[in-house]
CSV table of C-alpha atoms in Angstrom, one decimal:
chain,number,residue,atom,x,y,z
A,1,MET,CA,0.0,0.0,0.0
A,2,LEU,CA,2.9,2.4,0.9
A,3,ALA,CA,4.5,1.7,-2.5
A,4,ASP,CA,1.3,2.5,-4.3
A,5,CYS,CA,1.0,5.8,-2.4
A,6,MET,CA,4.6,6.7,-3.3
A,7,TRP,CA,3.9,5.9,-6.9
A,8,VAL,CA,0.8,8.1,-6.9
A,9,LEU,CA,2.8,11.0,-5.5
A,10,LEU,CA,5.6,10.5,-8.0
A,11,TRP,CA,3.3,10.2,-10.9
A,12,SER,CA,1.4,13.4,-9.8
A,13,ARG,CA,4.6,15.4,-9.5
A,14,MET,CA,5.7,14.2,-13.0
A,15,THR,CA,2.4,15.4,-14.4
A,16,VAL,CA,2.7,18.8,-12.8
A,17,SER,CA,6.3,19.1,-13.8
A,18,SER,CA,5.5,18.3,-17.5
A,19,VAL,CA,2.7,20.9,-17.6
A,20,LEU,CA,4.9,23.6,-15.9
A,21,ALA,CA,7.9,22.9,-18.2
A,22,THR,CA,5.6,23.3,-21.2
A,23,MET,CA,4.3,26.6,-19.9
A,24,VAL,CA,7.8,27.9,-19.3
A,25,LEU,CA,8.8,27.1,-22.9
A,26,GLY,CA,5.5,28.5,-24.1
A,27,GLN,CA,6.3,32.0,-22.9
A,28,GLU,CA,9.3,32.0,-25.2
A,29,VAL,CA,7.3,31.1,-28.3
A,30,THR,CA,7.0,34.0,-30.8
A,31,GLY,CA,5.5,34.5,-34.3
A,32,PRO,CA,7.4,33.8,-37.5
A,33,ASN,CA,10.8,35.4,-37.7
A,34,GLY,CA,10.7,36.4,-34.0
A,35,THR,CA,7.6,38.7,-34.4
A,36,VAL,CA,5.1,39.1,-31.7
A,37,LEU,CA,2.8,36.0,-31.5
A,38,VAL,CA,-0.7,36.9,-32.7
A,39,ASP,CA,-3.6,34.7,-31.4
A,40,ASN,CA,-7.0,35.0,-29.7
A,41,PHE,CA,-5.5,34.9,-26.3
A,42,GLY,CA,-3.1,37.9,-26.3
A,43,GLY,CA,-0.1,35.7,-27.3
A,44,LEU,CA,-0.7,33.3,-24.3
A,45,SER,CA,-1.9,30.3,-26.4
A,46,PRO,CA,1.3,28.2,-26.0
A,47,ILE,CA,1.1,28.7,-22.3
A,48,LEU,CA,-2.6,27.9,-22.0
A,49,LEU,CA,-2.5,24.8,-24.2
A,50,PRO,CA,-0.8,22.4,-21.7
A,51,MET,CA,-3.2,23.4,-18.9
A,52,MET,CA,-6.1,22.9,-21.3
A,53,ILE,CA,-4.8,19.4,-22.3
A,54,ALA,CA,-4.4,18.5,-18.6
A,55,GLY,CA,-7.9,19.6,-17.7
A,56,VAL,CA,-9.5,17.9,-20.7
A,57,GLY,CA,-7.5,14.7,-19.8
A,58,ILE,CA,-9.0,14.6,-16.3
A,59,LEU,CA,-12.5,15.0,-17.6
A,60,LEU,CA,-12.0,12.3,-20.3
A,61,SER,CA,-10.4,10.0,-17.8
A,62,ILE,CA,-13.7,10.2,-15.8
A,63,VAL,CA,-15.5,9.4,-19.0
A,64,GLY,CA,-13.1,6.5,-19.6
A,65,THR,CA,-14.3,4.8,-16.4
A,66,PHE,CA,-17.6,4.2,-18.0
A,67,PHE,CA,-15.9,1.9,-20.5
A,68,VAL,CA,-14.8,-0.4,-17.7
A,69,ARG,CA,-17.5,-3.0,-17.9
A,70,ILE,CA,-17.7,-6.7,-17.3
A,71,SER,CA,-20.7,-8.7,-18.5
A,72,GLU,CA,-22.7,-10.6,-15.9
A,73,ASN,CA,-22.2,-13.8,-17.9
A,74,ALA,CA,-18.4,-13.3,-18.4
A,75,PRO,CA,-16.0,-15.7,-16.5
A,76,LEU,CA,-14.3,-13.9,-13.7
A,77,THR,CA,-10.7,-14.3,-14.6
A,78,THR,CA,-7.7,-12.0,-14.5
A,79,ALA,CA,-7.7,-11.8,-18.3
A,80,VAL,CA,-11.3,-10.5,-18.4
A,81,VAL,CA,-10.6,-8.0,-15.7
A,82,GLN,CA,-7.5,-6.7,-17.4
A,83,LYS,CA,-9.4,-6.4,-20.7
A,84,ALA,CA,-12.0,-4.3,-19.0
A,85,LEU,CA,-9.4,-2.0,-17.5
A,86,ASN,CA,-7.7,-1.7,-20.9
A,87,MET,CA,-10.9,-0.6,-22.4
A,88,GLY,CA,-11.1,2.3,-20.0
A,89,ASN,CA,-7.4,3.2,-20.4
A,90,TYR,CA,-7.4,3.1,-24.2
A,91,GLY,CA,-10.8,4.7,-24.5
A,92,SER,CA,-9.7,7.7,-22.5
A,93,MET,CA,-6.5,8.0,-24.6
A,94,ILE,CA,-8.5,7.9,-27.9
A,95,LEU,CA,-10.9,10.6,-26.6
A,96,THR,CA,-8.0,12.7,-25.4
A,97,ALA,CA,-6.4,12.5,-28.9
A,98,ILE,CA,-9.6,13.7,-30.6
A,99,ALA,CA,-10.1,16.5,-28.1
A,100,CYS,CA,-6.5,17.7,-28.4
A,101,TYR,CA,-6.9,17.9,-32.2
A,102,PHE,CA,-9.7,20.4,-31.8
A,103,LEU,CA,-8.1,22.2,-28.9
A,104,VAL,CA,-4.8,22.9,-30.8
A,105,ASN,CA,-6.7,24.0,-33.9
A,106,TYR,CA,-8.8,26.4,-31.8
A,107,ILE,CA,-6.1,27.8,-29.6
A,108,LEU,CA,-2.8,28.0,-31.5
A,109,PRO,CA,-2.0,30.2,-34.5
A,110,GLU,CA,-0.8,28.5,-37.8
A,111,THR,CA,2.9,29.2,-37.5
A,112,MET,CA,5.2,29.8,-34.4
A,113,THR,CA,8.9,30.0,-33.6
A,114,LEU,CA,10.9,28.8,-30.6
A,115,ARG,CA,14.6,29.6,-30.3
A,116,GLY,CA,15.0,30.0,-34.0
A,117,LEU,CA,13.1,26.8,-35.0
A,118,GLU,CA,9.8,27.4,-36.8
A,119,PHE,CA,6.9,24.9,-36.3
A,120,THR,CA,3.2,24.7,-37.1
A,121,ARG,CA,0.1,23.7,-35.1
A,122,THR,CA,-0.1,20.6,-37.2
A,123,GLY,CA,3.3,19.7,-35.9
A,124,VAL,CA,2.1,20.3,-32.3
A,125,ILE,CA,-0.8,17.9,-33.0
A,126,GLY,CA,1.7,15.4,-34.2
A,127,ALA,CA,3.8,15.8,-31.1
A,128,ILE,CA,0.8,15.2,-28.9
A,129,ALA,CA,-0.1,12.1,-30.9
A,130,VAL,CA,3.5,10.9,-30.4
A,131,GLY,CA,3.1,11.4,-26.6
A,132,LEU,CA,-0.2,9.5,-26.5
A,133,ILE,CA,1.3,6.6,-28.5
A,134,VAL,CA,4.3,6.5,-26.2
A,135,GLY,CA,1.9,6.3,-23.2
A,136,THR,CA,0.0,3.5,-24.9
A,137,LEU,CA,3.1,1.5,-25.6
A,138,MET,CA,4.3,2.0,-22.0
A,139,SER,CA,1.0,0.6,-20.8
A,140,ILE,CA,1.3,-2.4,-23.1
A,141,ILE,CA,4.9,-3.1,-22.1
A,142,THR,CA,4.0,-2.8,-18.4
A,143,GLU,CA,1.1,-5.1,-18.8
A,144,TYR,CA,3.2,-7.7,-20.6
A,145,TYR,CA,5.9,-7.7,-17.9
A,146,THR,CA,3.5,-7.9,-15.0
A,147,ALA,CA,0.4,-9.7,-16.2
A,148,MET,CA,-0.6,-13.2,-15.4
A,149,GLY,CA,0.1,-15.9,-18.0
A,150,LYS,CA,2.8,-13.9,-19.8
A,151,ARG,CA,6.4,-15.1,-20.3
A,152,PRO,CA,8.1,-12.8,-17.8
A,153,VAL,CA,5.9,-13.8,-14.8
A,154,LEU,CA,5.7,-17.5,-15.8
A,155,SER,CA,9.5,-17.6,-16.1
A,156,ILE,CA,9.9,-16.2,-12.5
A,157,ILE,CA,7.4,-18.8,-11.3
A,158,LYS,CA,9.4,-21.6,-12.9
A,159,GLN,CA,12.6,-20.2,-11.4
A,160,SER,CA,11.0,-20.1,-8.0
A,161,SER,CA,10.4,-23.9,-8.2
A,162,THR,CA,14.1,-24.6,-8.2
A,163,GLY,CA,15.2,-22.5,-5.2
A,164,HIS,CA,15.6,-19.0,-3.8
A,165,ALA,CA,18.8,-18.2,-5.7
A,166,THR,CA,17.3,-18.9,-9.1
A,167,ASN,CA,14.3,-16.9,-8.1
A,168,ILE,CA,16.4,-13.8,-7.3
A,169,ILE,CA,18.5,-14.2,-10.4
A,170,GLY,CA,15.5,-14.7,-12.6
A,171,GLY,CA,13.7,-11.8,-11.1
A,172,LEU,CA,16.6,-9.4,-11.5
A,173,ALA,CA,17.1,-10.6,-15.1
A,174,ILE,CA,13.4,-9.9,-16.0
A,175,GLY,CA,13.6,-6.6,-14.2
A,176,MET,CA,16.6,-5.5,-16.2
A,177,GLU,CA,15.0,-6.8,-19.4
A,178,SER,CA,11.8,-4.9,-18.7
A,179,THR,CA,13.7,-1.5,-18.8
A,180,PHE,CA,15.0,-2.0,-22.3
A,181,TYR,CA,11.9,-1.5,-24.4
A,182,PRO,CA,10.7,1.5,-22.4
A,183,ILE,CA,14.0,3.2,-23.0
A,184,LEU,CA,13.7,2.6,-26.8
A,185,VAL,CA,10.1,3.9,-26.7
A,186,LEU,CA,11.0,7.0,-24.8
A,187,ALA,CA,14.0,7.7,-27.0
A,188,ALA,CA,11.9,7.3,-30.2
A,189,GLY,CA,9.2,9.5,-28.6
A,190,ILE,CA,11.7,12.3,-27.9
A,191,TYR,CA,13.1,12.1,-31.4
A,192,GLY,CA,9.6,12.0,-33.0
A,193,SER,CA,8.1,14.9,-31.0
A,194,TYR,CA,11.2,17.1,-31.6
A,195,ALA,CA,10.9,16.4,-35.4
A,196,CYS,CA,7.3,17.5,-35.2
A,197,ALA,CA,7.6,20.8,-33.2
A,198,GLY,CA,11.1,21.2,-31.8
A,199,LEU,CA,11.6,21.7,-28.0
A,200,TYR,CA,7.9,22.8,-27.6
A,201,GLY,CA,6.9,19.5,-29.3
A,202,VAL,CA,8.9,17.4,-26.7
A,203,ALA,CA,7.3,19.3,-23.8
A,204,ILE,CA,3.8,19.1,-25.2
A,205,ALA,CA,4.3,15.4,-26.0
A,206,ALA,CA,5.0,14.8,-22.3
A,207,ALA,CA,1.9,16.8,-21.4
A,208,GLY,CA,-0.1,14.7,-23.8
A,209,MET,CA,1.3,11.5,-22.4
A,210,MET,CA,0.4,12.6,-18.9
A,211,ALA,CA,-3.1,13.8,-19.9
A,212,THR,CA,-4.7,10.5,-18.8
A,213,THR,CA,-2.9,10.3,-15.5
A,214,ALA,CA,-6.2,10.1,-13.6
A,215,MET,CA,-7.1,6.9,-15.4
A,216,GLN,CA,-3.6,5.5,-15.0
A,217,LEU,CA,-3.7,6.1,-11.2
A,218,ALA,CA,-7.2,4.6,-11.0
A,219,ILE,CA,-6.0,1.4,-12.6
A,220,ASP,CA,-2.9,1.4,-10.3
A,221,ALA,CA,-5.0,1.8,-7.2
A,222,PHE,CA,-7.4,-1.0,-8.3
A,223,GLY,CA,-5.3,-3.8,-6.8
A,224,PRO,CA,-5.0,-2.4,-3.3
A,225,ILE,CA,-8.7,-1.5,-3.2
A,226,ALA,CA,-9.6,-5.0,-4.3
A,227,ASP,CA,-7.2,-6.4,-1.6
A,228,ASN,CA,-9.0,-4.3,1.1
A,229,ALA,CA,-12.3,-5.5,-0.2
A,230,GLY,CA,-11.1,-9.1,0.1
A,231,GLY,CA,-10.0,-8.5,3.7
A,232,ILE,CA,-13.4,-6.9,4.6
A,233,ALA,CA,-15.2,-9.9,3.0
A,234,GLU,CA,-13.0,-12.3,5.1
A,235,MET,CA,-13.6,-10.5,8.4
A,236,SER,CA,-17.3,-10.1,7.7
A,237,GLU,CA,-17.5,-13.9,7.1
A,238,LEU,CA,-19.2,-13.4,3.7
A,239,PRO,CA,-19.6,-16.5,1.4
A,240,SER,CA,-16.4,-17.9,0.1
A,241,ASP,CA,-17.3,-17.0,-3.5
A,242,VAL,CA,-17.1,-13.3,-2.6
A,243,ARG,CA,-13.5,-13.8,-1.5
A,244,GLU,CA,-12.7,-15.7,-4.7
A,245,LYS,CA,-14.0,-12.8,-6.8
A,246,THR,CA,-11.9,-10.2,-4.9
A,247,ASP,CA,-8.8,-12.4,-5.2
A,248,VAL,CA,-9.2,-12.5,-9.0
A,249,LEU,CA,-9.6,-8.7,-9.0
A,250,ASP,CA,-6.5,-8.2,-6.8
A,251,ALA,CA,-3.2,-7.8,-8.7
A,252,GLU,CA,-1.4,-9.3,-5.7
A,253,LEU,CA,-2.7,-12.7,-6.8
A,254,GLU,CA,0.8,-13.1,-8.3
A,255,ASN,CA,2.1,-13.5,-4.8
A,256,GLU,CA,-0.1,-16.5,-4.3
A,257,ILE,CA,1.3,-18.2,-7.4
A,258,GLN,CA,4.9,-17.6,-6.3
A,259,ALA,CA,4.0,-19.0,-2.9
A,260,ILE,CA,2.6,-22.1,-4.5
A,261,ALA,CA,5.7,-22.6,-6.5
A,262,ASN,CA,7.9,-22.2,-3.4
A,263,ASP,CA,5.7,-24.6,-1.5
A,264,SER,CA,6.1,-27.2,-4.2
A,265,ASN,CA,9.8,-26.8,-4.0
A,266,GLU,CA,10.0,-27.0,-0.3
A,267,THR,CA,7.9,-30.2,0.0
A,268,LYS,CA,9.7,-31.7,-3.0
A,269,GLU,CA,6.2,-32.4,-4.5
A,270,VAL,CA,5.9,-33.5,-8.1
A,271,VAL,CA,3.4,-31.1,-9.7
A,272,THR,CA,2.4,-32.8,-12.9
A,273,GLU,CA,-0.9,-33.8,-14.5
A,274,THR,CA,0.2,-37.4,-14.5
A,275,MET,CA,0.7,-37.3,-10.7
A,276,ALA,CA,-2.8,-35.8,-10.4
A,277,GLU,CA,-4.3,-38.6,-12.4
A,278,ILE,CA,-2.5,-41.2,-10.3
A,279,PHE,CA,-4.0,-39.6,-7.1
A,280,GLU,CA,-7.4,-39.6,-8.8
A,281,LYS,CA,-7.1,-43.4,-9.7
A,282,GLN,CA,-6.1,-44.1,-6.1
A,283,GLY,CA,-9.2,-42.3,-4.8
A,284,LYS,CA,-7.1,-39.5,-3.2
A,285,PHE,CA,-9.4,-36.8,-4.5
A,286,SER,CA,-8.3,-34.0,-2.2
A,287,LYS,CA,-4.6,-34.4,-3.2
A,288,ALA,CA,-5.6,-34.6,-6.9
A,289,ILE,CA,-7.6,-31.4,-6.5
A,290,LYS,CA,-4.7,-29.6,-4.9
A,291,LEU,CA,-2.4,-30.6,-7.7
A,292,TYR,CA,-4.9,-29.5,-10.3
A,293,GLU,CA,-5.2,-26.1,-8.5
A,294,LYS,CA,-1.5,-25.7,-8.6
A,295,LEU,CA,-1.3,-26.7,-12.2
A,296,SER,CA,-4.0,-24.2,-13.0
A,297,PHE,CA,-1.9,-21.4,-11.5
A,298,LEU,CA,1.3,-22.6,-13.2
A,299,ASN,CA,-0.4,-23.1,-16.6
A,300,PRO,CA,-3.0,-20.3,-17.0
A,301,ASP,CA,-3.6,-21.3,-20.7
A,302,LYS,CA,-5.1,-24.6,-19.4
A,303,SER,CA,-6.9,-23.1,-16.4
A,304,THR,CA,-10.4,-23.9,-17.9
A,305,TYR,CA,-9.5,-27.5,-18.4
A,306,PHE,CA,-8.1,-27.9,-14.9
A,307,ALA,CA,-11.1,-26.2,-13.4
A,308,SER,CA,-13.4,-28.8,-15.1
A,309,LYS,CA,-11.3,-31.6,-13.7
A,310,ILE,CA,-11.5,-30.0,-10.2
A,311,ASN,CA,-15.3,-29.8,-10.5
A,312,GLN,CA,-15.5,-33.4,-11.6
A,313,LEU,CA,-13.5,-34.5,-8.6
A,314,LYS,CA,-15.6,-32.4,-6.2
A,315,ASN,CA,-18.8,-34.1,-7.5
A,316,LYS,CA,-17.4,-37.6,-6.8
């Protein structure tokens, strides 16, 4: 919980800093050939634009929350929950991109100059688009390296089954690998936004990328909120299915998977489908169910199959 609070504070400061930096650069923007900037806001349009983008981004992030929907008949799995959250995230980004197009065309004049480099409002729109694309790619990369059933998480789980040392080495390796693609994306974003509108383009791209901060923070806070809901359900002695639903919603479910892998290693247990079938033939249904549950966690792509096997055993 403390880590999430620190992340919220860090992300908020980054957002404020990007808006302020763009405003500072905006006051240096002039008209073509260093002439006085002529617009409908007394020459303040480059200063007002980042604040307008941030404000619109907050409103559209609220609108984006209405895209987060799960059907009553949909299976309650982490994949379904993640898809619903992505709908809200990407929906708010698309709406922000559309709103920024009209904002820029309304606020900025056609041609501007900053420190000897001339750029157009079309270039500013391109820079904002670059910022939003960078934000989208960062979300996709983050999801890949932290989501259930993906190679990075599964590799750490497998490393955990052979001991603490391999777990630490595997985790560090994945952590270092996970920084490579974001660095490339950010570097490409800086290059692309500068090509569009110079230094002002780089600054406004950052403001565009941070425009949907509200939605990002809502998604980030989702796990701890679901975790607290699970604790309340447990203490209130609600039906077990309530706790199961909150566990699926909680991002900390990954800890349970790693605990299962560690437990399998410590007890020297053979976690295979063949062993589960042997227990089933021996009539040791409880042991078979436990193995199928662990196999379901370790092999998310076959979780539906293992769930059906568990239900069959429970009905015997």
